[in-house]
PDB file of C-alpha atoms in Angstrom:
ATOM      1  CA  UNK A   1      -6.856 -41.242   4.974  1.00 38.00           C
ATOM      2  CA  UNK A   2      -6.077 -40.767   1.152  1.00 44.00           C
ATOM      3  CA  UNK A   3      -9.202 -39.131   0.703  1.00 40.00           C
ATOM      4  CA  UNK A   4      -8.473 -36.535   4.007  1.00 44.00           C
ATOM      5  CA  UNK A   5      -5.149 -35.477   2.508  1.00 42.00           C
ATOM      6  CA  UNK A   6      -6.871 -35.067  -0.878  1.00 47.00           C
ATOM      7  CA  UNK A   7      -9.020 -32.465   0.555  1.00 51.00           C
ATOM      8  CA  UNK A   8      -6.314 -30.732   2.908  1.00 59.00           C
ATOM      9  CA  UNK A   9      -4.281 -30.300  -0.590  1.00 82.00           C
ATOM     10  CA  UNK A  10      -7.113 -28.828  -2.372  1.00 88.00           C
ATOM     11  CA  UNK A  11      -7.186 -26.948   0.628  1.00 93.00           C
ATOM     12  CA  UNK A  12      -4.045 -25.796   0.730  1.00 95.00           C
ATOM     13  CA  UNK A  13      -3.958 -24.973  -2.720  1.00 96.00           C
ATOM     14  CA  UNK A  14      -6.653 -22.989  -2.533  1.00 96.00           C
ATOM     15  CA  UNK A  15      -5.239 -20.799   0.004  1.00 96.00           C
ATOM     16  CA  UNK A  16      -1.636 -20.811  -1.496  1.00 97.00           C
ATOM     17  CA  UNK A  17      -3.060 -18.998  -4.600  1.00 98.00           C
ATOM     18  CA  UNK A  18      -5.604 -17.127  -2.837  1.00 98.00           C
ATOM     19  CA  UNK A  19      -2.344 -15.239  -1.055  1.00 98.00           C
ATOM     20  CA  UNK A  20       0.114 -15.396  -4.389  1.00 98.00           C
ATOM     21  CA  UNK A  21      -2.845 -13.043  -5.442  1.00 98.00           C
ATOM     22  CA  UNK A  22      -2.790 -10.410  -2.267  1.00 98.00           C
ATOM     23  CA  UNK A  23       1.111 -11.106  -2.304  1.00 98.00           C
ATOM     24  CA  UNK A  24       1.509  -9.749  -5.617  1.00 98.00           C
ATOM     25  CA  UNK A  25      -1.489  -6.644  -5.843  1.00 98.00           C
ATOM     26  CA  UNK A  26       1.312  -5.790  -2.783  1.00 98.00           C
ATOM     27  CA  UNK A  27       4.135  -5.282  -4.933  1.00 98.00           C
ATOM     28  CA  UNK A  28       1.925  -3.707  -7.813  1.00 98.00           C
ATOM     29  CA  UNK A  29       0.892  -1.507  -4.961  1.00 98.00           C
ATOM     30  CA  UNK A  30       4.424  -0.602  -3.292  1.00 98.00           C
ATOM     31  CA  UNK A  31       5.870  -0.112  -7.406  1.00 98.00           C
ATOM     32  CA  UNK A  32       3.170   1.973  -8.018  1.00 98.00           C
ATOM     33  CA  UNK A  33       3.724   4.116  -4.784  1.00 98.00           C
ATOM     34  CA  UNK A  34       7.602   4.769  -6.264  1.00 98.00           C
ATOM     35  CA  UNK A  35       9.338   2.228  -4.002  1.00 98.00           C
ATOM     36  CA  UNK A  36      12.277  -0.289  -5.815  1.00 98.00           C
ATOM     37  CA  UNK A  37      11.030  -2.893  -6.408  1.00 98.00           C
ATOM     38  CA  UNK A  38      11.971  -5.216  -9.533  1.00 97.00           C
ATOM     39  CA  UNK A  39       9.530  -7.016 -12.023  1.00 97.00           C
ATOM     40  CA  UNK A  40      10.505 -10.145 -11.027  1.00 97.00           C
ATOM     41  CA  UNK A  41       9.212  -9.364  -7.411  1.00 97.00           C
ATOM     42  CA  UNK A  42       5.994  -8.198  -8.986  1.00 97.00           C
ATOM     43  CA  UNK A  43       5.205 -10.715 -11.480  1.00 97.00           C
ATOM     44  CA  UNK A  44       6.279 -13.809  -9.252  1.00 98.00           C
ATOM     45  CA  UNK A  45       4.939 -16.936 -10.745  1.00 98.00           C
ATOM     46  CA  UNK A  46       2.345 -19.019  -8.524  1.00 97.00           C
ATOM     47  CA  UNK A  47       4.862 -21.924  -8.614  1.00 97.00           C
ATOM     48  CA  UNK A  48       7.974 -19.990  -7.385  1.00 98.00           C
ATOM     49  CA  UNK A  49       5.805 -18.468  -4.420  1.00 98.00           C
ATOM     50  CA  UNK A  50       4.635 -22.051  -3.412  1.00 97.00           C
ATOM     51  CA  UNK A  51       8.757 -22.971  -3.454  1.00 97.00           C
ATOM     52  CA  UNK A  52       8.997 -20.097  -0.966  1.00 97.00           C
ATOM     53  CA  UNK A  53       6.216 -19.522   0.909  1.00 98.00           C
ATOM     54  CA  UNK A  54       4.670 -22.941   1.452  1.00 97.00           C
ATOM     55  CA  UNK A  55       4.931 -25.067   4.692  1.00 96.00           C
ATOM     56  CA  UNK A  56       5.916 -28.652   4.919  1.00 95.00           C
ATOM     57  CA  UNK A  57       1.935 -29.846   4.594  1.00 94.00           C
ATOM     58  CA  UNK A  58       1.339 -27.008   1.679  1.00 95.00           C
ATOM     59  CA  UNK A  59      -0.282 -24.127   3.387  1.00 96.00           C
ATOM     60  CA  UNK A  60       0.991 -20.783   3.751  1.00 97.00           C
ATOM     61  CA  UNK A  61       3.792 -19.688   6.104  1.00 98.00           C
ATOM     62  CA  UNK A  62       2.829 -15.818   6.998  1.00 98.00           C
ATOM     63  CA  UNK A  63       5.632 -15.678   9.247  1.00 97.00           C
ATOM     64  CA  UNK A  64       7.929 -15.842   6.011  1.00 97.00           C
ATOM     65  CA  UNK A  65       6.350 -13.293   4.178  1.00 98.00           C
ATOM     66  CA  UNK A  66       7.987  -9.950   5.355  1.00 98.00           C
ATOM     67  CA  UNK A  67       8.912  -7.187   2.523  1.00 98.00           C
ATOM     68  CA  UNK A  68      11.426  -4.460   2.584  1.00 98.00           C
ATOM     69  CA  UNK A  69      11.548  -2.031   0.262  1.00 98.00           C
ATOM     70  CA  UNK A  70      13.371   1.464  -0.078  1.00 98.00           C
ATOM     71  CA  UNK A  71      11.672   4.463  -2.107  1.00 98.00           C
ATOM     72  CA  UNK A  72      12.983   5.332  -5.491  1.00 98.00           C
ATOM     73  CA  UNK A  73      14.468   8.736  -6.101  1.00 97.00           C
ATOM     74  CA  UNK A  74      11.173  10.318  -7.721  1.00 97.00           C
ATOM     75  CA  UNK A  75       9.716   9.271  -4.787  1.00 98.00           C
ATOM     76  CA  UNK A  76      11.839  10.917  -2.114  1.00 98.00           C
ATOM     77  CA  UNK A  77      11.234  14.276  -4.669  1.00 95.00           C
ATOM     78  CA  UNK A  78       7.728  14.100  -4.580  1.00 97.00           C
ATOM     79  CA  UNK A  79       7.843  13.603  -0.787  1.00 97.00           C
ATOM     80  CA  UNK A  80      10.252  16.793   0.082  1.00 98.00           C
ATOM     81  CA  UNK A  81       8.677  19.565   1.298  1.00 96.00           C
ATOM     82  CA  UNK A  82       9.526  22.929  -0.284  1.00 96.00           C
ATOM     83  CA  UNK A  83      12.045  24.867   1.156  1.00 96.00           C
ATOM     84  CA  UNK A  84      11.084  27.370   3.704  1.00 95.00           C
ATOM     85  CA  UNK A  85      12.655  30.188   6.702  1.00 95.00           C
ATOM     86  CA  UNK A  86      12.548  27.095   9.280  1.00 96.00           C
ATOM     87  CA  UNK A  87      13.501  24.426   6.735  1.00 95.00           C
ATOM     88  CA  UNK A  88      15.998  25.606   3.899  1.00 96.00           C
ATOM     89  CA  UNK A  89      16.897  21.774   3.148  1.00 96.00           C
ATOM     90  CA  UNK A  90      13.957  19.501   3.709  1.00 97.00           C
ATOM     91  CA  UNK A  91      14.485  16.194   4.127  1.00 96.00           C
ATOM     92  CA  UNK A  92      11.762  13.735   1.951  1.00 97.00           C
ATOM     93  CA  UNK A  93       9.140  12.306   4.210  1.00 97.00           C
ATOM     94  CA  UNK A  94       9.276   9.075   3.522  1.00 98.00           C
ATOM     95  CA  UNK A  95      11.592   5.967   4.428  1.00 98.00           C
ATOM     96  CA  UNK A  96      11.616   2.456   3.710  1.00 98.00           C
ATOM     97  CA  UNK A  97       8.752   0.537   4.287  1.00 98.00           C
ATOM     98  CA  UNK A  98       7.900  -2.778   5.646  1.00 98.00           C
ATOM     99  CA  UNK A  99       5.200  -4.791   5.217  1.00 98.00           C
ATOM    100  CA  UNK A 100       4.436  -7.993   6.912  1.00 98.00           C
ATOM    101  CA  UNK A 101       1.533 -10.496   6.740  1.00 98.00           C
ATOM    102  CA  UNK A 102       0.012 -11.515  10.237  1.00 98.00           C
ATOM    103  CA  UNK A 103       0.173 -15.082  11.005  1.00 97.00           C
ATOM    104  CA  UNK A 104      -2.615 -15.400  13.304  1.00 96.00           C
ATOM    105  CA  UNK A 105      -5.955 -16.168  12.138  1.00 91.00           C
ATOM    106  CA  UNK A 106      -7.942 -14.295  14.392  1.00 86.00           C
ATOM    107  CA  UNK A 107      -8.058 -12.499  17.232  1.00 86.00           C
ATOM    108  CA  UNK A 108      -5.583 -10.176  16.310  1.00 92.00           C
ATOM    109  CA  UNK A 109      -5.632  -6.978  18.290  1.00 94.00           C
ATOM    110  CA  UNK A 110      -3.366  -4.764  20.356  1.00 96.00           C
ATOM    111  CA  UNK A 111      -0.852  -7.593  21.309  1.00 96.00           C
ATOM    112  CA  UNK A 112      -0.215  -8.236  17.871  1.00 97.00           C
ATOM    113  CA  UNK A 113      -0.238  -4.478  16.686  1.00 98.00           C
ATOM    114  CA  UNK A 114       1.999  -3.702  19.724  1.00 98.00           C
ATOM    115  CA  UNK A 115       4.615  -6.279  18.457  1.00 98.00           C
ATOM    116  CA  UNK A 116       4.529  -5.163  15.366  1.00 98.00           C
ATOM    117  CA  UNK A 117       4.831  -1.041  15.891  1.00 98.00           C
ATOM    118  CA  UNK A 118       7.770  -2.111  18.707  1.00 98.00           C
ATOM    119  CA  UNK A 119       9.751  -4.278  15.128  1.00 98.00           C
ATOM    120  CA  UNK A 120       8.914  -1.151  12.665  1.00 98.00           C
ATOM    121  CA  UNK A 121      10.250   1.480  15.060  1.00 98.00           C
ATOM    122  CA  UNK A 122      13.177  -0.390  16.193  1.00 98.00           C
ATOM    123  CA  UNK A 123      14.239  -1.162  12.656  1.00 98.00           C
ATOM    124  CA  UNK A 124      13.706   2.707  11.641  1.00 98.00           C
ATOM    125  CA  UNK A 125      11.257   1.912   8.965  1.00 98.00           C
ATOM    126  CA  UNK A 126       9.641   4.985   7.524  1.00 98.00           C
ATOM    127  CA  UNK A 127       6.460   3.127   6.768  1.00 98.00           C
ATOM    128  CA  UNK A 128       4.788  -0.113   7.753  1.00 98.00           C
ATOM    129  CA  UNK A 129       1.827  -1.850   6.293  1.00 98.00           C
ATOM    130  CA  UNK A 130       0.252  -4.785   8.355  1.00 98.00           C
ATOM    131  CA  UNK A 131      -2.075  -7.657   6.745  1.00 98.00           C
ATOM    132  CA  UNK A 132      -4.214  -9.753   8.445  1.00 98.00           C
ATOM    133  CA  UNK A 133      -6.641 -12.129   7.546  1.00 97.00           C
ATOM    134  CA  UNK A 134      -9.181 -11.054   9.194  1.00 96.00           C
ATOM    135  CA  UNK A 135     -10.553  -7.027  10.986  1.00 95.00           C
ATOM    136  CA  UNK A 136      -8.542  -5.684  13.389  1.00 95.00           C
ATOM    137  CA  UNK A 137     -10.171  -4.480  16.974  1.00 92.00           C
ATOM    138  CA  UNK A 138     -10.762  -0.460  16.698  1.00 93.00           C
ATOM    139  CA  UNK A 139      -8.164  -0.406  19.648  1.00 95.00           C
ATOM    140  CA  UNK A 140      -6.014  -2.243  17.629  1.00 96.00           C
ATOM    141  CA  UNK A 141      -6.324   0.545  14.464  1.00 94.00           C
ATOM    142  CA  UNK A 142      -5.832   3.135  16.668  1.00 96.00           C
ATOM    143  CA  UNK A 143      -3.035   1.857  18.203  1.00 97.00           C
ATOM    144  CA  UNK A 144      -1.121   1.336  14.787  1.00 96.00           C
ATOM    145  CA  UNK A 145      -1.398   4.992  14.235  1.00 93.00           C
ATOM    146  CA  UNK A 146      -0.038   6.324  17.167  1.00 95.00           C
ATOM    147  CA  UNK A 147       3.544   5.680  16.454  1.00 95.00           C
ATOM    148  CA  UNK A 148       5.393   9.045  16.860  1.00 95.00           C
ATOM    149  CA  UNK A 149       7.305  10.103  13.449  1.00 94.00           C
ATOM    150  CA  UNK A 150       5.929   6.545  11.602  1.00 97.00           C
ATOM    151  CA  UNK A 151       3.628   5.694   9.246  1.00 97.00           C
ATOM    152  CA  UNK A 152       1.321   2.407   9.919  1.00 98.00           C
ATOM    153  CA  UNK A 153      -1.325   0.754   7.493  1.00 98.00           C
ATOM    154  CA  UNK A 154      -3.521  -1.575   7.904  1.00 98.00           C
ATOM    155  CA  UNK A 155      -5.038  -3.991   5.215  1.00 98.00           C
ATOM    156  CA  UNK A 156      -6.767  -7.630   5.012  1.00 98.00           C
ATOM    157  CA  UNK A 157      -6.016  -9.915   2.596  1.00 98.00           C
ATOM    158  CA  UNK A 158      -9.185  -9.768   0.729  1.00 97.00           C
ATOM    159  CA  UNK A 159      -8.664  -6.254   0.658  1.00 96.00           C
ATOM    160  CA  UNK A 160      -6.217  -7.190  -1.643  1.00 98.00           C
ATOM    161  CA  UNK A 161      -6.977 -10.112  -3.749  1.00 98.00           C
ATOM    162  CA  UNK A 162      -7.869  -7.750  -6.633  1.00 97.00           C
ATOM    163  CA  UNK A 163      -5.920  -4.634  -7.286  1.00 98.00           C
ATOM    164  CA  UNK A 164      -8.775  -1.901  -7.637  1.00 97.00           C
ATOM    165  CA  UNK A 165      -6.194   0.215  -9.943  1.00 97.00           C
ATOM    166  CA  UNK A 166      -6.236  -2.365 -12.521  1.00 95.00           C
ATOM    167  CA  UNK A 167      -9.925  -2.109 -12.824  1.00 94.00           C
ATOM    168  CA  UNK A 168     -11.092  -0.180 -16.159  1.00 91.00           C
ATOM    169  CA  UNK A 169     -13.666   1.803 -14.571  1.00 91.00           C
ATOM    170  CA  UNK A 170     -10.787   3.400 -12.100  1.00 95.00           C
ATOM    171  CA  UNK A 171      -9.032   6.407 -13.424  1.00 96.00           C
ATOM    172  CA  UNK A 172      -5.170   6.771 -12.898  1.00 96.00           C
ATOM    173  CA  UNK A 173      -4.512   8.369  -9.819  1.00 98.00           C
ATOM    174  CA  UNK A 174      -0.949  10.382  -9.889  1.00 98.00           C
ATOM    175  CA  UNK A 175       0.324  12.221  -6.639  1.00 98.00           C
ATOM    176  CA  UNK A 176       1.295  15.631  -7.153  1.00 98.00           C
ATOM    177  CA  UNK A 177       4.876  17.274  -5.918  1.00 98.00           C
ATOM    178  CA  UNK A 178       4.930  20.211  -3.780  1.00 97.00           C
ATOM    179  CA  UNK A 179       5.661  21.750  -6.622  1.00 97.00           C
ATOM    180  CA  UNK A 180       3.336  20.674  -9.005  1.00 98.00           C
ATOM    181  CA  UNK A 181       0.775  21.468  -6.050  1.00 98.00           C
ATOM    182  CA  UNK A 182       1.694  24.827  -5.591  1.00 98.00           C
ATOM    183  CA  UNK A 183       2.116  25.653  -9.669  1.00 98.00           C
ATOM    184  CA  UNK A 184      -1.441  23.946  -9.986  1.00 98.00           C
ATOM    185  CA  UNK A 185      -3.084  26.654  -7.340  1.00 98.00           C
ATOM    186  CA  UNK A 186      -1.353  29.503  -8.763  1.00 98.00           C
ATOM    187  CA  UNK A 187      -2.675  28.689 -11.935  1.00 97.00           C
ATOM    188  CA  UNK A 188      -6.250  28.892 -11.168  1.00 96.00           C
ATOM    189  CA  UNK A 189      -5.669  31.365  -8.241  1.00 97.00           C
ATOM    190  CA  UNK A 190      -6.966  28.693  -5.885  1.00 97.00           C
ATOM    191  CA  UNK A 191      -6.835  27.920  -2.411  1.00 96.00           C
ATOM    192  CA  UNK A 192      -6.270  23.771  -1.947  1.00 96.00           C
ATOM    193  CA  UNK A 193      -9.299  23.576   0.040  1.00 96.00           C
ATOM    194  CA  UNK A 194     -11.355  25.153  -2.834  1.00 97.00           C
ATOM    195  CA  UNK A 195     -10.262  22.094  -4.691  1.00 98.00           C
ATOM    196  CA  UNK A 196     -12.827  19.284  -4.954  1.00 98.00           C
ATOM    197  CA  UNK A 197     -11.840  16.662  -2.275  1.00 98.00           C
ATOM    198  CA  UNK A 198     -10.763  12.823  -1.922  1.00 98.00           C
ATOM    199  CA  UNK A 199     -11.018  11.304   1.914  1.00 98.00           C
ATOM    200  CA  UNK A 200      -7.632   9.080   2.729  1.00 97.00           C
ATOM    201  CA  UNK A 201      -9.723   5.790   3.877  1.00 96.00           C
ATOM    202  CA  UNK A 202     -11.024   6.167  -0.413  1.00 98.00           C
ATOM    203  CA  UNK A 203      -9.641   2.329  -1.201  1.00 97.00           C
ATOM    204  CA  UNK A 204      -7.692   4.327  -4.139  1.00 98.00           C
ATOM    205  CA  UNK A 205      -6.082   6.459  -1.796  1.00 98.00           C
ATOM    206  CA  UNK A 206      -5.274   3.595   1.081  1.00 98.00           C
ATOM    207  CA  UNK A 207      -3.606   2.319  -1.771  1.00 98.00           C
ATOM    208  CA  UNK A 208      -1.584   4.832  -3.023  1.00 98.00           C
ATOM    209  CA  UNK A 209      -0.974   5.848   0.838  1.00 98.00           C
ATOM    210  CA  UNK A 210      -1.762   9.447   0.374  1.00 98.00           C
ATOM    211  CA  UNK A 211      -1.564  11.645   3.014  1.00 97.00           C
ATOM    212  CA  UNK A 212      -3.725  14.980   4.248  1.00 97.00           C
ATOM    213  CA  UNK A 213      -2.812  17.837   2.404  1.00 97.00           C
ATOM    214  CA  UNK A 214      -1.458  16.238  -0.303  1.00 98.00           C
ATOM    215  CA  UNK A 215      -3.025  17.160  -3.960  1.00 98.00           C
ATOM    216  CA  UNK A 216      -3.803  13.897  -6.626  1.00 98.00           C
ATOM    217  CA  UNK A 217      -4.090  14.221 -10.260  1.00 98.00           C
ATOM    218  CA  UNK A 218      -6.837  12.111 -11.716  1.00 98.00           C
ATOM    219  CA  UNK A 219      -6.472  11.038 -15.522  1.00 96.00           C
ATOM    220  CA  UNK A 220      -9.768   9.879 -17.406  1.00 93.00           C
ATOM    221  CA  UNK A 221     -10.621   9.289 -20.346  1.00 87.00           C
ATOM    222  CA  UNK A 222     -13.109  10.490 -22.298  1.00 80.00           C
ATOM    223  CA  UNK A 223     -14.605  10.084 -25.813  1.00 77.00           C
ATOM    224  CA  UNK A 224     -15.084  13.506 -26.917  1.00 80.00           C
ATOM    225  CA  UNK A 225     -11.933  15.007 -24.941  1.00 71.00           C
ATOM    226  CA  UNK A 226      -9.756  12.153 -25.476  1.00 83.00           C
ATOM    227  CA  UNK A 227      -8.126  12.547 -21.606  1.00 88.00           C
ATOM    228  CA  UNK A 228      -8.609  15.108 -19.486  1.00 90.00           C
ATOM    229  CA  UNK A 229      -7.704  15.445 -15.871  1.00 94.00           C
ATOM    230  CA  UNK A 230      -9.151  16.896 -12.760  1.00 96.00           C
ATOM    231  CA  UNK A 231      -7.847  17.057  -9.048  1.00 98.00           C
ATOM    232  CA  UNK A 232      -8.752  16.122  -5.536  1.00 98.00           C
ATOM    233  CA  UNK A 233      -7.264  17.335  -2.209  1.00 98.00           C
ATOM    234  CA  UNK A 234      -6.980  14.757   0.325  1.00 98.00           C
ATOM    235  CA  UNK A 235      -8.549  15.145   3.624  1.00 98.00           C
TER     236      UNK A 235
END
């Protein structure tokens, strides 16, 4: 008996900081997409997520773990359209977002994806991301993204245990305005699709949650040039 618990808390212990890690490349993800989120929230410390998160034998409880977060005002600029004949005053295109980690452990398909699209549209959230530990059905992906006037992600955990940003061999990747987009072209008399190109299922740009059309700056380093920059238009 002793020796059967023993195992279910290594166990459990094991998964508990397997998640702490997706839990917080989540909130390193959302800060660095320009929602508010504070640095306690990002840098939560493996004991205070156990406290939170953890069910009475240890293990995780998913169906705790549900993020809000609203975007920060240099967000909501860099998401407003420029002003045109139809639109004088744009609105930004973005919205809170919610994110929220699947409890089931397989099988997950349109049931679940249905549920959650029915929660992020009748709560008015911009954006929603949903995790779950294992693939989705293709039904299933397609169904998340056919929520009129929302945005819906999809990521697994383990597509999140290590945030690919942080890695030194990844350059920074900064959105572009409308503004800076258009300025950029007009510099070097371009058209965007002359620009070299970055798809939006590149695991840089799922993170960032870029969208078609929009314009990323990429920031390298180099040891004759020092930094130098280049930029992709996302397809």
């Amino acid at each position: 008996m002793d020796e059967d618990y023993s195992t279910g808390s290594v166990d459990s212990d094991r998964e508990m900081t397997r998640l702490w890690r997706t839990w917080r490349t989540v909130f390193e993800m959302l800060q660095d997409r320009g929602y508010e989120v504070t640095e306690e929230e990002v840098q939560i410390p493996l004991t205070e997520f156990r406290i939170k998160y953890a069910d009475p034998m240890g293990y995780p409880d998913r169906n705790k773990m549900k993020i809000q977060a609203r975007p920060s005002e240099a967000m909501a600029a860099k998401y407003t359209p420029l002003p045109s004949k139809s639109n004088p005053s744009p609105q930004p295109d973005c919205g809170t977002i919610y994110v929220e980690f699947c409890a089931d452990a397989s099988g997950v398909g349109t049931k679940q994806v249905r549920a959650f699209n029915h929660f992020v549209d009748e709560n008015n959230f911009h954006t929603g991301v949903f995790i779950t530990q294992t693939p989705i059905s293709p039904s299933a992906v397609r169904l998340l993204g056919s929520l009129p006037g929302r945005v819906c992600e999809h990521f697994q955990e383990q597509d999140l245990l290590v945030n690919i940003t942080r890695h030194e061999l990844v350059p920074k990747h900064v959105l572009l305005s409308p503004q800076e987009k258009v300025r950029l072209l007009e510099r070097y008399r371009l058209k965007e699709s002359q620009l070299p190109r970055i798809q939006v299922s590149d695991p840089v740009a799922r993170y960032l949650g870029l969208r078609r059309g929009q314009v990323v700056k990429i920031i390298r380093r180099s040891e004759t040039a020092g930094r130098y920059a280049s930029y992709r238009w996302v397809i």
